[in-house]
mmCIF file with all atom_site columns, C-alpha atoms in Angstrom:
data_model
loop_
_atom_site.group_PDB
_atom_site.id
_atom_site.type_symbol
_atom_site.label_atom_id
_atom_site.label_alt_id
_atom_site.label_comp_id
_atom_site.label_asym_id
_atom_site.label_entity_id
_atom_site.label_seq_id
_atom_site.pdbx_PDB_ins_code
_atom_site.Cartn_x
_atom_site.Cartn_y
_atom_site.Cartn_z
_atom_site.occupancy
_atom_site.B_iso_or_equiv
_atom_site.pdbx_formal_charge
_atom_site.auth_seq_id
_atom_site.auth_comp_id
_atom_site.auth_asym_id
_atom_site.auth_atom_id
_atom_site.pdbx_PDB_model_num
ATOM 1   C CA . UNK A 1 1   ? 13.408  -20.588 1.640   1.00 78.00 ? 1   UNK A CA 1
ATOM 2   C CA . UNK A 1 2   ? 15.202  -17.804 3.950   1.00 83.00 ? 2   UNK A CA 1
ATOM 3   C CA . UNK A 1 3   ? 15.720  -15.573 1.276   1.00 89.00 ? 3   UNK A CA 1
ATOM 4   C CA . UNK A 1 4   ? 11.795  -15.998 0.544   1.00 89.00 ? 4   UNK A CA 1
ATOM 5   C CA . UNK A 1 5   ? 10.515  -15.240 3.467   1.00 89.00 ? 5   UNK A CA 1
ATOM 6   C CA . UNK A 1 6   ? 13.399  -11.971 3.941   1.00 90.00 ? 6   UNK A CA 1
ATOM 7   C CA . UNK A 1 7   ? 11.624  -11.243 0.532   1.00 92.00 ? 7   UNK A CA 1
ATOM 8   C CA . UNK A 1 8   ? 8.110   -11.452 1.683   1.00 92.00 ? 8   UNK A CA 1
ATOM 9   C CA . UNK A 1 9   ? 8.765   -9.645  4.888   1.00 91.00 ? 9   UNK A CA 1
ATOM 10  C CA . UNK A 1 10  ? 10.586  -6.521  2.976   1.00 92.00 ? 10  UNK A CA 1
ATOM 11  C CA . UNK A 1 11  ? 7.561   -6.477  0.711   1.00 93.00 ? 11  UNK A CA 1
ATOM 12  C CA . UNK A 1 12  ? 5.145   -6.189  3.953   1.00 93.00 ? 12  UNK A CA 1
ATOM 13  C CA . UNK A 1 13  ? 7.376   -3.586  5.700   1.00 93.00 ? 13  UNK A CA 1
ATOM 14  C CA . UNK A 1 14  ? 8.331   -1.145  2.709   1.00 93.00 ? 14  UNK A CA 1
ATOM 15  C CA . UNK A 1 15  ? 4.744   -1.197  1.970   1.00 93.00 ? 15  UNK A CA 1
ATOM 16  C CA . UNK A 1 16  ? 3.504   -0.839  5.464   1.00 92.00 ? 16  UNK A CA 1
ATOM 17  C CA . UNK A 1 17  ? 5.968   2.476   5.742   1.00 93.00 ? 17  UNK A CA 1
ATOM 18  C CA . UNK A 1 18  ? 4.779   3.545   2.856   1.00 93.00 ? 18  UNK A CA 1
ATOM 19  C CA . UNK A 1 19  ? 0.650   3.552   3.799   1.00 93.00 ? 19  UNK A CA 1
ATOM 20  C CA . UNK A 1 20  ? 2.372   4.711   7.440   1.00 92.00 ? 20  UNK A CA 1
ATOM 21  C CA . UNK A 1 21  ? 3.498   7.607   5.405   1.00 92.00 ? 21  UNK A CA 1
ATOM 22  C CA . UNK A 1 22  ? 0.927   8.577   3.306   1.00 92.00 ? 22  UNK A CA 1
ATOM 23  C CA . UNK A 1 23  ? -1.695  8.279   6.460   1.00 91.00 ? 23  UNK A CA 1
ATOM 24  C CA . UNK A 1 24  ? 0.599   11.035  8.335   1.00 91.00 ? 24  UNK A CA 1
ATOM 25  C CA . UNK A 1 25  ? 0.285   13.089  5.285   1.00 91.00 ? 25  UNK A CA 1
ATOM 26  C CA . UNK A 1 26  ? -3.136  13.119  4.651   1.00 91.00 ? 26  UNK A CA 1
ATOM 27  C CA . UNK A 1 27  ? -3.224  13.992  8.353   1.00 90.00 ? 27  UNK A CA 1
ATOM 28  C CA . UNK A 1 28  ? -1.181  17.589  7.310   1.00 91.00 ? 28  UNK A CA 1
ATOM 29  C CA . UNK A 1 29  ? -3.300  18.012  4.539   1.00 90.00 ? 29  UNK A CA 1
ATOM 30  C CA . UNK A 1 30  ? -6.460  17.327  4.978   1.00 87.00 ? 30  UNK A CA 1
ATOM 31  C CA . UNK A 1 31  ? -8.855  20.381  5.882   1.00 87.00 ? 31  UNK A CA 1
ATOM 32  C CA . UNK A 1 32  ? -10.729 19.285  9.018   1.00 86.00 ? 32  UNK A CA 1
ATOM 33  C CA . UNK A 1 33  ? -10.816 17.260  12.068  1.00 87.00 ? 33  UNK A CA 1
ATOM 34  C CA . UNK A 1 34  ? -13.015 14.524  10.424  1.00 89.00 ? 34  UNK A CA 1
ATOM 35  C CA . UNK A 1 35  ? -11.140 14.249  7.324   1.00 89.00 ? 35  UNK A CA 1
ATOM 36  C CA . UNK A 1 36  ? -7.663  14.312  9.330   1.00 90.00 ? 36  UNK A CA 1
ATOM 37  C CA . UNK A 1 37  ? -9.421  11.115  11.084  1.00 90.00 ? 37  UNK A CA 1
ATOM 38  C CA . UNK A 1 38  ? -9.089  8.731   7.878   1.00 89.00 ? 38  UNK A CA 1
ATOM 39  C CA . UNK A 1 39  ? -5.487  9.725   7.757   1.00 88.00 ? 39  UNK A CA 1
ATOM 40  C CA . UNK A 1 40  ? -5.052  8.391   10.933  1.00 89.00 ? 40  UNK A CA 1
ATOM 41  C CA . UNK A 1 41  ? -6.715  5.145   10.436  1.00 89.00 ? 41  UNK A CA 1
ATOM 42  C CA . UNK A 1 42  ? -4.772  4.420   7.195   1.00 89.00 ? 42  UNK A CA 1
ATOM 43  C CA . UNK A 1 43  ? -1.989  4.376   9.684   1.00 90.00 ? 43  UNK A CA 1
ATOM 44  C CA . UNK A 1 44  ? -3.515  2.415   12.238  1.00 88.00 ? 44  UNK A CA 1
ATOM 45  C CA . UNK A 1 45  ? -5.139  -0.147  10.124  1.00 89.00 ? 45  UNK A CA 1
ATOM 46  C CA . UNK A 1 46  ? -2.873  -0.847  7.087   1.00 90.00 ? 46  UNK A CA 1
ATOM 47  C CA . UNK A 1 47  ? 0.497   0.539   8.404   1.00 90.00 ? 47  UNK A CA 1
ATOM 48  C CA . UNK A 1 48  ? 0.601   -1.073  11.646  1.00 91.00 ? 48  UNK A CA 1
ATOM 49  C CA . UNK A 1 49  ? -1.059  -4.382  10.193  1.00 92.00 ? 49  UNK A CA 1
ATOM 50  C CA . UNK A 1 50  ? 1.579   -4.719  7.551   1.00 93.00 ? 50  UNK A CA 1
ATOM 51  C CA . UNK A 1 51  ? 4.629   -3.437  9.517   1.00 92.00 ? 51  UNK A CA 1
ATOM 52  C CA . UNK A 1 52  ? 3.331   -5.732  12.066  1.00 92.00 ? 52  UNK A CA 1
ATOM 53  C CA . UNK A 1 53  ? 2.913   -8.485  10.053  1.00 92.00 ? 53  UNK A CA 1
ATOM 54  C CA . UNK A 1 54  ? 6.316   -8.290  8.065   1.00 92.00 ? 54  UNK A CA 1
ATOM 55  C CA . UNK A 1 55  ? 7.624   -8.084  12.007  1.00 91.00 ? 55  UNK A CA 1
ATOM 56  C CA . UNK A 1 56  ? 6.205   -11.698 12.570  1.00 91.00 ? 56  UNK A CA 1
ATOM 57  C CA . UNK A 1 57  ? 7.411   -13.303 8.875   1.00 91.00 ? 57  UNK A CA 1
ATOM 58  C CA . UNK A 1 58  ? 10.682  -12.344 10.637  1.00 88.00 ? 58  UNK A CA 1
ATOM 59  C CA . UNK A 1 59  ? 10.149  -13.722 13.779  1.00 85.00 ? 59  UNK A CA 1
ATOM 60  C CA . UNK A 1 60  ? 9.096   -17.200 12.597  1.00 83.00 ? 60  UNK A CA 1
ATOM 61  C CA . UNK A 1 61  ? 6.977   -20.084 14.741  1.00 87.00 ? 61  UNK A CA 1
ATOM 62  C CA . UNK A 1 62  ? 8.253   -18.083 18.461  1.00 87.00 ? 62  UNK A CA 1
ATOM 63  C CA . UNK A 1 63  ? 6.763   -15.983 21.204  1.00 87.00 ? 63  UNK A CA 1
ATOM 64  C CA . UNK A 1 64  ? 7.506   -13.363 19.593  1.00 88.00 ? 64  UNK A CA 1
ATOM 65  C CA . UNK A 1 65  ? 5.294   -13.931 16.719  1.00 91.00 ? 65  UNK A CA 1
ATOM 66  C CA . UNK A 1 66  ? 2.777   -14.263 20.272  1.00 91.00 ? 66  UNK A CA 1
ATOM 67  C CA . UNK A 1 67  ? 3.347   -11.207 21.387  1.00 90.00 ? 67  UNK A CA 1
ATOM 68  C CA . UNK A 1 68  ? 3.146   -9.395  17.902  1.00 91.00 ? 68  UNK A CA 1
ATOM 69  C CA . UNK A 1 69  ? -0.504  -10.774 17.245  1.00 92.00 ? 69  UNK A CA 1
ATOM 70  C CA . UNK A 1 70  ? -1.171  -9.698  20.653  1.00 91.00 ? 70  UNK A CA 1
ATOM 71  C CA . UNK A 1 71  ? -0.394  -5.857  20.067  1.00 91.00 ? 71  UNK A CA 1
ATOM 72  C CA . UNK A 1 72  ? -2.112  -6.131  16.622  1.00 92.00 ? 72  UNK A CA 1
ATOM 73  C CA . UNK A 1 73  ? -5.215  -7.402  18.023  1.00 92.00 ? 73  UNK A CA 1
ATOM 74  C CA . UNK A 1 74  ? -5.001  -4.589  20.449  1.00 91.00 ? 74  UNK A CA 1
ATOM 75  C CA . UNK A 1 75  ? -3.966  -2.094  18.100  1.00 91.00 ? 75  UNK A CA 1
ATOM 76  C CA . UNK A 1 76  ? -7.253  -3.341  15.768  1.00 91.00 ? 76  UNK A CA 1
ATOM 77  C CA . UNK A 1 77  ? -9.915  -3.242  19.063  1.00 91.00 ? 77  UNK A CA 1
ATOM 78  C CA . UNK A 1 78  ? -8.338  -0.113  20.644  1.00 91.00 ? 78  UNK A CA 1
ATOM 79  C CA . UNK A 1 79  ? -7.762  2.383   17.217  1.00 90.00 ? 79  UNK A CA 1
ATOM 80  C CA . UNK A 1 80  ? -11.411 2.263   16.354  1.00 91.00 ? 80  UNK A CA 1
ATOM 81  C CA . UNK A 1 81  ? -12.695 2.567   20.104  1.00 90.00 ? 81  UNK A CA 1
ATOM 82  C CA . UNK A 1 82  ? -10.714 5.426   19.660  1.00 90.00 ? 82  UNK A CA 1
ATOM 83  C CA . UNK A 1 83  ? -11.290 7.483   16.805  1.00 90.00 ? 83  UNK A CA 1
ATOM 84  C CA . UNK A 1 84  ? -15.213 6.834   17.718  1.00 90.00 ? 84  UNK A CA 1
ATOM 85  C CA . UNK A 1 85  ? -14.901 8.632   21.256  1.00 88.00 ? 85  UNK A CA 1
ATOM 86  C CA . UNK A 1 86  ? -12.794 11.665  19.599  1.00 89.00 ? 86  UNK A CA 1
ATOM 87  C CA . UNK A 1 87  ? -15.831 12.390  16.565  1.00 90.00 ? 87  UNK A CA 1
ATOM 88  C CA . UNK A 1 88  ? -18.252 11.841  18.983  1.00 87.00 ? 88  UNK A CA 1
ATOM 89  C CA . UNK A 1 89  ? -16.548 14.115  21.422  1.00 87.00 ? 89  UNK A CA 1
ATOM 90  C CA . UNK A 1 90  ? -15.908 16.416  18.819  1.00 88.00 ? 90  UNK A CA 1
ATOM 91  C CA . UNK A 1 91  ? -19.513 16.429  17.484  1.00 87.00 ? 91  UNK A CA 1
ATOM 92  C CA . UNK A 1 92  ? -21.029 16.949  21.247  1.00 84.00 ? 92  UNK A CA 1
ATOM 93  C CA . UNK A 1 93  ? -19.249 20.025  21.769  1.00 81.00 ? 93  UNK A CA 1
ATOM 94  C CA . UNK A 1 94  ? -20.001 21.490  18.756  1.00 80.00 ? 94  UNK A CA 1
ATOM 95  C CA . UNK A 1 95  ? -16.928 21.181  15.917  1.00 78.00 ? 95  UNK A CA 1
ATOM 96  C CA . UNK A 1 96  ? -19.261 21.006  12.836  1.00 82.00 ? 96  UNK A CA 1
ATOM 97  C CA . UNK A 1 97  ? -18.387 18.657  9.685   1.00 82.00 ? 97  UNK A CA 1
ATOM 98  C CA . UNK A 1 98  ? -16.613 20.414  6.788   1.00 78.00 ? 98  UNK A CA 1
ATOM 99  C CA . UNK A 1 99  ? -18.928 20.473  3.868   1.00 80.00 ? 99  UNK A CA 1
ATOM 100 C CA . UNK A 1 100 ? -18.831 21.030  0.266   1.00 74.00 ? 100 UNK A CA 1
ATOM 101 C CA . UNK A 1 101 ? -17.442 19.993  -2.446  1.00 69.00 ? 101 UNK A CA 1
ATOM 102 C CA . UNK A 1 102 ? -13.578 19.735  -1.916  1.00 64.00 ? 102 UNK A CA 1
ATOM 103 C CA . UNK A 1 103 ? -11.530 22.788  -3.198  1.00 62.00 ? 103 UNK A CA 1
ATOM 104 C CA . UNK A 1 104 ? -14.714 24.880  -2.372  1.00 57.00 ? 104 UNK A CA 1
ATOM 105 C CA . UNK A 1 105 ? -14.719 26.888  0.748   1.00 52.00 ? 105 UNK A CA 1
ATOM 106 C CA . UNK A 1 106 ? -17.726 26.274  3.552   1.00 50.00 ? 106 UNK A CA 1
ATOM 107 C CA . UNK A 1 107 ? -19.770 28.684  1.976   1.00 49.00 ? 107 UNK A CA 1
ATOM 108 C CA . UNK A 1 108 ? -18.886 28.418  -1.811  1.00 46.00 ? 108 UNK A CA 1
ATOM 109 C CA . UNK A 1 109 ? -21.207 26.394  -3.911  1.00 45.00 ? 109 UNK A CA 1
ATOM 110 C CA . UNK A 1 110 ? -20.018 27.570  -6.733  1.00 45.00 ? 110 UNK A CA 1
ATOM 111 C CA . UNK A 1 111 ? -17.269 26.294  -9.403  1.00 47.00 ? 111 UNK A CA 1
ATOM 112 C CA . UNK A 1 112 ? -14.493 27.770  -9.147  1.00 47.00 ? 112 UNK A CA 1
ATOM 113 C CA . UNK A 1 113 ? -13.510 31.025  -10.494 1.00 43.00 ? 113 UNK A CA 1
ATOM 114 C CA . UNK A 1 114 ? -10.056 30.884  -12.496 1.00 46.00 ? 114 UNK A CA 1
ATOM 115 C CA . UNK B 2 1   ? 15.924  -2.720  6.270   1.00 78.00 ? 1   UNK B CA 1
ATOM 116 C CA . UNK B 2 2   ? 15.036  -2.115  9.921   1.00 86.00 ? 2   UNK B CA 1
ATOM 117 C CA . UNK B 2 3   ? 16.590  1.034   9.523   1.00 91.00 ? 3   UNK B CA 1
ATOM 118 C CA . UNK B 2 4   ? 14.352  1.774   6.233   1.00 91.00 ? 4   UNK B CA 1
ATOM 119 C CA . UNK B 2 5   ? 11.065  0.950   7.961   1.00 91.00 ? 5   UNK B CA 1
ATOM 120 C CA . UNK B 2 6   ? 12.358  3.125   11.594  1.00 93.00 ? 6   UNK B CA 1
ATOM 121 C CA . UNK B 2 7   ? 12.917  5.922   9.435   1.00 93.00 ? 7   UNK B CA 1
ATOM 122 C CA . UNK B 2 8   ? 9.576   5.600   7.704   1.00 92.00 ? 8   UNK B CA 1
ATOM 123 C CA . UNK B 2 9   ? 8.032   5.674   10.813  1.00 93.00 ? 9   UNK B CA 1
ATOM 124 C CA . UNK B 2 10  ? 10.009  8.537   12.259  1.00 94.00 ? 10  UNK B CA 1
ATOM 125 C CA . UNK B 2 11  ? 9.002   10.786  9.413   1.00 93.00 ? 11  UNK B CA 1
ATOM 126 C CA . UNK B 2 12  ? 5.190   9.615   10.379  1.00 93.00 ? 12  UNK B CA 1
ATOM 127 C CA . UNK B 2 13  ? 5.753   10.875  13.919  1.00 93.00 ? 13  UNK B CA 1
ATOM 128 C CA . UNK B 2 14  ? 7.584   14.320  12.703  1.00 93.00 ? 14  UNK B CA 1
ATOM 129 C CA . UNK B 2 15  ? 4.166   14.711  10.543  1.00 91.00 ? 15  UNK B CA 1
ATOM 130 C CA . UNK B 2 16  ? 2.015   13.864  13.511  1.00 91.00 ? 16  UNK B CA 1
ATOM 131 C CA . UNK B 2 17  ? 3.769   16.060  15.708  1.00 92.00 ? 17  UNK B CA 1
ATOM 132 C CA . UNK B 2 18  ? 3.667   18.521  13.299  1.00 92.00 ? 18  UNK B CA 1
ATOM 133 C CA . UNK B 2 19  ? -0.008  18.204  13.092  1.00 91.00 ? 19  UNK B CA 1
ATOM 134 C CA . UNK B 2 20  ? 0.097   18.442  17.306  1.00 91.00 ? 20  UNK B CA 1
ATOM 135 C CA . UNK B 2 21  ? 1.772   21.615  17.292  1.00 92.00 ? 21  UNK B CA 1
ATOM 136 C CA . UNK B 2 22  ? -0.028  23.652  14.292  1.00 88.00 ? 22  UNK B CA 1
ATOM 137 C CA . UNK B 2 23  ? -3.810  21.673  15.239  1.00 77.00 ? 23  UNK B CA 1
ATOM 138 C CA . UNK B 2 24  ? -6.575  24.423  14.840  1.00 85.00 ? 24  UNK B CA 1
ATOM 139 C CA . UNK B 2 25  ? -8.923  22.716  17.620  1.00 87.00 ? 25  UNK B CA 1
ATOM 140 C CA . UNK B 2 26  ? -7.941  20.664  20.150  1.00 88.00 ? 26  UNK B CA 1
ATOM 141 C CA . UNK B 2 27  ? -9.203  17.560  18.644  1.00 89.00 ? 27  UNK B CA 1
ATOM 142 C CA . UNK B 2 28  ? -6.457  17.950  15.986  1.00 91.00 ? 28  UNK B CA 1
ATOM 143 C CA . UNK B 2 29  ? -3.926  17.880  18.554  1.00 91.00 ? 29  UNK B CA 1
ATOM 144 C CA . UNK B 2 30  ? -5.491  14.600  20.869  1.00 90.00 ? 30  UNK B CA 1
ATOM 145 C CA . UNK B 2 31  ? -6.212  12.779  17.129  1.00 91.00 ? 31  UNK B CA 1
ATOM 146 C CA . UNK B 2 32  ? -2.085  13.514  16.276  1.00 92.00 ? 32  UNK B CA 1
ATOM 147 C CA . UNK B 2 33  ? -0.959  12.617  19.829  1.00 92.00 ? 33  UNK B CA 1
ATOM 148 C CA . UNK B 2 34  ? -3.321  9.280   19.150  1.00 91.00 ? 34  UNK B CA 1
ATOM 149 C CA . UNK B 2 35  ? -1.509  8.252   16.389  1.00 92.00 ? 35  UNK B CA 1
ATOM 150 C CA . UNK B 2 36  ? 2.145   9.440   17.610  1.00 93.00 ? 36  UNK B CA 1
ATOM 151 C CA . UNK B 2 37  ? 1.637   6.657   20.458  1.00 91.00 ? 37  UNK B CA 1
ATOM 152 C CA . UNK B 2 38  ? 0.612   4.119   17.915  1.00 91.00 ? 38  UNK B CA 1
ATOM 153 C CA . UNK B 2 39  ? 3.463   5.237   16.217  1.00 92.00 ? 39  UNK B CA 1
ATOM 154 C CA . UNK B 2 40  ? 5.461   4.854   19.034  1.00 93.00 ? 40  UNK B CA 1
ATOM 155 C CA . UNK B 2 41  ? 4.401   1.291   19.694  1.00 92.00 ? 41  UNK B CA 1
ATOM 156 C CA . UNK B 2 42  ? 5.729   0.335   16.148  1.00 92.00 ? 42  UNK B CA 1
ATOM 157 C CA . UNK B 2 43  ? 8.827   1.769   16.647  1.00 93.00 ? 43  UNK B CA 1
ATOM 158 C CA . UNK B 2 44  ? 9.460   0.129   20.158  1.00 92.00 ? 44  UNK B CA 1
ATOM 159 C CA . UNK B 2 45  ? 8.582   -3.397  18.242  1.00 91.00 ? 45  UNK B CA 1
ATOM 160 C CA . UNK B 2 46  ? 10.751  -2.874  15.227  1.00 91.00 ? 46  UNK B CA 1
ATOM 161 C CA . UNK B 2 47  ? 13.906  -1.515  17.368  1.00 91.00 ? 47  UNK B CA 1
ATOM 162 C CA . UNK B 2 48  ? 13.026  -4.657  19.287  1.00 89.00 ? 48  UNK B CA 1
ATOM 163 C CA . UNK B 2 49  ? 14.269  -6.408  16.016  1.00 89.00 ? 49  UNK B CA 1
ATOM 164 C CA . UNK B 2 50  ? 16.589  -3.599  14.330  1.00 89.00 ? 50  UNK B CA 1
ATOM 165 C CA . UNK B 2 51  ? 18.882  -4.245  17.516  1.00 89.00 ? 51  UNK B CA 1
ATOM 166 C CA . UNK B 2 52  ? 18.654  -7.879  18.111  1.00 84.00 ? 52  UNK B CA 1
ATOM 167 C CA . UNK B 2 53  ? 16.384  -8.068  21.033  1.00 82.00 ? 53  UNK B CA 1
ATOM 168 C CA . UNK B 2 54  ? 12.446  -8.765  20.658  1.00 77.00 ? 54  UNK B CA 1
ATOM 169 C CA . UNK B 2 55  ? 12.099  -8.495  24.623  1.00 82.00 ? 55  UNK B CA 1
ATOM 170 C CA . UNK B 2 56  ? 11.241  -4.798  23.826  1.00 85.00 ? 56  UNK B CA 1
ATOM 171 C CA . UNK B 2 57  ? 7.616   -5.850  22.434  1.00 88.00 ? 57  UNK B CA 1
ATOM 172 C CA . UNK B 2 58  ? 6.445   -6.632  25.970  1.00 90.00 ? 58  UNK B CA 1
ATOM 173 C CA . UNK B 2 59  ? 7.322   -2.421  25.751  1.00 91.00 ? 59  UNK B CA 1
ATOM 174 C CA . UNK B 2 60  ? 5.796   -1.458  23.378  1.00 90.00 ? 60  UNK B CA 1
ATOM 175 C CA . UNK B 2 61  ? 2.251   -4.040  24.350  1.00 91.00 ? 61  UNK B CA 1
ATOM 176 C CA . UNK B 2 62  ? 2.184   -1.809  28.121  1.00 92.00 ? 62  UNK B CA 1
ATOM 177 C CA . UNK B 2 63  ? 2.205   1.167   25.969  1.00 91.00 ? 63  UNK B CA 1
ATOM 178 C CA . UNK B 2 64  ? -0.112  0.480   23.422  1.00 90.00 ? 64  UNK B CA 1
ATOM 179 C CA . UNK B 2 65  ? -2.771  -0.294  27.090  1.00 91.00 ? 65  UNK B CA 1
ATOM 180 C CA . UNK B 2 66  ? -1.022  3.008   28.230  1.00 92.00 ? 66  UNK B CA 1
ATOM 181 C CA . UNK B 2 67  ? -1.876  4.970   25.321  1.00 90.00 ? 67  UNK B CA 1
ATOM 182 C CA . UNK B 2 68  ? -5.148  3.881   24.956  1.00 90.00 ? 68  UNK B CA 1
ATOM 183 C CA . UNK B 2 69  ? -6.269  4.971   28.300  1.00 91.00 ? 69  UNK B CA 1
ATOM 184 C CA . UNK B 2 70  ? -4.292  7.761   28.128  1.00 90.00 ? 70  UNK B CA 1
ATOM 185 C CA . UNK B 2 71  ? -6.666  9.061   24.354  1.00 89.00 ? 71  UNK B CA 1
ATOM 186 C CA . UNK B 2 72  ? -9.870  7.860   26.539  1.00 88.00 ? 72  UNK B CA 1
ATOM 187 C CA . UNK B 2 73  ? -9.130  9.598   29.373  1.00 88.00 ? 73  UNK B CA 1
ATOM 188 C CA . UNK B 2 74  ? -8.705  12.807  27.678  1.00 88.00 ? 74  UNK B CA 1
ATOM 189 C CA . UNK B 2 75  ? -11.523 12.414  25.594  1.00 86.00 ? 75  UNK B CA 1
ATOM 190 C CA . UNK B 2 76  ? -13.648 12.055  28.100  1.00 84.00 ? 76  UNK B CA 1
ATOM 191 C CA . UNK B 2 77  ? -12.448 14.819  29.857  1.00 85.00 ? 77  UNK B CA 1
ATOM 192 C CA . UNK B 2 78  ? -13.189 16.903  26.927  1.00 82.00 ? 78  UNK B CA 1
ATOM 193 C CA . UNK B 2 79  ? -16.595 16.035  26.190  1.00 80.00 ? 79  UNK B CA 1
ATOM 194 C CA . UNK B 2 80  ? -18.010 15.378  29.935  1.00 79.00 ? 80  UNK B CA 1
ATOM 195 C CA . UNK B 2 81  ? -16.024 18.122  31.618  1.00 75.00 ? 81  UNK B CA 1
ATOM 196 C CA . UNK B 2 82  ? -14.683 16.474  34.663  1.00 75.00 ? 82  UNK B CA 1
ATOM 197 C CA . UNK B 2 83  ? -13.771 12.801  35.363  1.00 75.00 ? 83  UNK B CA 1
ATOM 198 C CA . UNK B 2 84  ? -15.842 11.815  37.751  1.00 75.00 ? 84  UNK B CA 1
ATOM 199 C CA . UNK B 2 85  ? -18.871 11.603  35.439  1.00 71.00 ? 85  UNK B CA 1
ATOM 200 C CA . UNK B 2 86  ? -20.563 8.320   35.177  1.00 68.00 ? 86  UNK B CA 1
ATOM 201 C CA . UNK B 2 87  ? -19.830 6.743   31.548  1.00 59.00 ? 87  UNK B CA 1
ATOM 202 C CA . UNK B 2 88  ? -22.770 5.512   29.298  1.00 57.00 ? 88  UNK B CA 1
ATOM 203 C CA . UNK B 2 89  ? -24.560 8.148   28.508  1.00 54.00 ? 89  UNK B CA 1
ATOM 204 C CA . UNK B 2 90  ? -24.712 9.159   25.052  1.00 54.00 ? 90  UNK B CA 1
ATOM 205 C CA . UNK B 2 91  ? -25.537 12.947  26.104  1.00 55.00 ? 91  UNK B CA 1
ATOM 206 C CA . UNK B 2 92  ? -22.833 15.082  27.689  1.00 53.00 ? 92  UNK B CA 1
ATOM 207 C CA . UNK B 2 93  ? -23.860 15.925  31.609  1.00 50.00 ? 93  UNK B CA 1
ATOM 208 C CA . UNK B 2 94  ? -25.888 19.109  31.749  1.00 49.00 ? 94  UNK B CA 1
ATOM 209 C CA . UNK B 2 95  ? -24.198 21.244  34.836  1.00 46.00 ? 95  UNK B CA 1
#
């Protein structure tokens, strides 16, 4: 039954890392402010909930399973609350959407030239 | 495996802070500094565990408040141009 549950938690962290990962890559590599912004809610979302939730598979029936659903309900309100004030911040003062198709520059419609 | 997952989420902060430091705008840099402090509450909570003592999550559950008002704050500076603007209003104050 230990040895379960170690296995179920490793499972929820390694893949929580992994999402945590990918989410701070997309935010290197994608081209604009508003793409960059689903790179950082893959982290927020799926990173933090599964790291979080591999935390409290570790920390059994105890406070600290408490306190863990506490700062993912936070992290859950609080992320989106967030990421809505920065577009709409962003949009106000004038940072225009990227768009296109993707590999295209702003002003390039067409394919692309080999 | 503690030390797995911290490393994980060390590399995730070197990208964000990477992403700080190069941003074009300056909503890059307050959308990477967002998600370092998330970051940052994830690490407090799993060194809570990776040295033996889970009193650090009332840590990192202050700074998860902290860093929220911290992003909002700024925000708000950036699109109303001062702080002492009265919040909702959808338009940014004409001055």
């Amino acid at each position: 039954m230990e040895t379960a549950l170690d296995i179920v938690s490793w499972v929820l962290l390694v893949t929580g890392s992994v999402f945590a990962m990918i989410g701070g890559l997309g935010l290197i590599r994608l081209p604009d402010v508003y793409t960059r912004m689903h790179g950082a809610g893959i982290t927020d979302t799926m990173g933090a909930g599964l790291i979080l939730a591999g935390l409290m598979v570790q920390g059994g029936f105890s406070q600290v399973t408490v306190k863990l659903i506490l700062i993912l309900i936070f992290l859950l309100y609080t992320s989106p609350t967030s990421t809505y004030a920065l577009a709409n911040a962003a949009f106000h003062r004038g940072q225009k959407p990227l768009l296109g198709k993707p590999g295209h520059g702003k002003e390039d419609d067409q394919p692309s030239k080999p | 495996m503690f030390i797995a997952v911290t490393a994980a989420i060390l590399i995730t902060m070197a990208l964000a802070l990477t992403r700080a430091l190069l941003g074009p705008t300056v909503y890059d840099r307050v959308l990477a500094v967002n998600m370092f402090g998330t970051k940052t509450v994830l690490l407090i909570a799993v060194l809570g565990f990776l040295t033996g003592r889970p009193d650090f999550l009332d840590i990192s559950l202050v700074y998860a408040l902290i860093n929220f008002i911290g992003t909002i704050a700024v925000l708000k500076l950036l699109k109303f141009g001062d702080l002492g603007t009265a919040g909702g209003r959808d338009e940014p104050a004409e001055d």
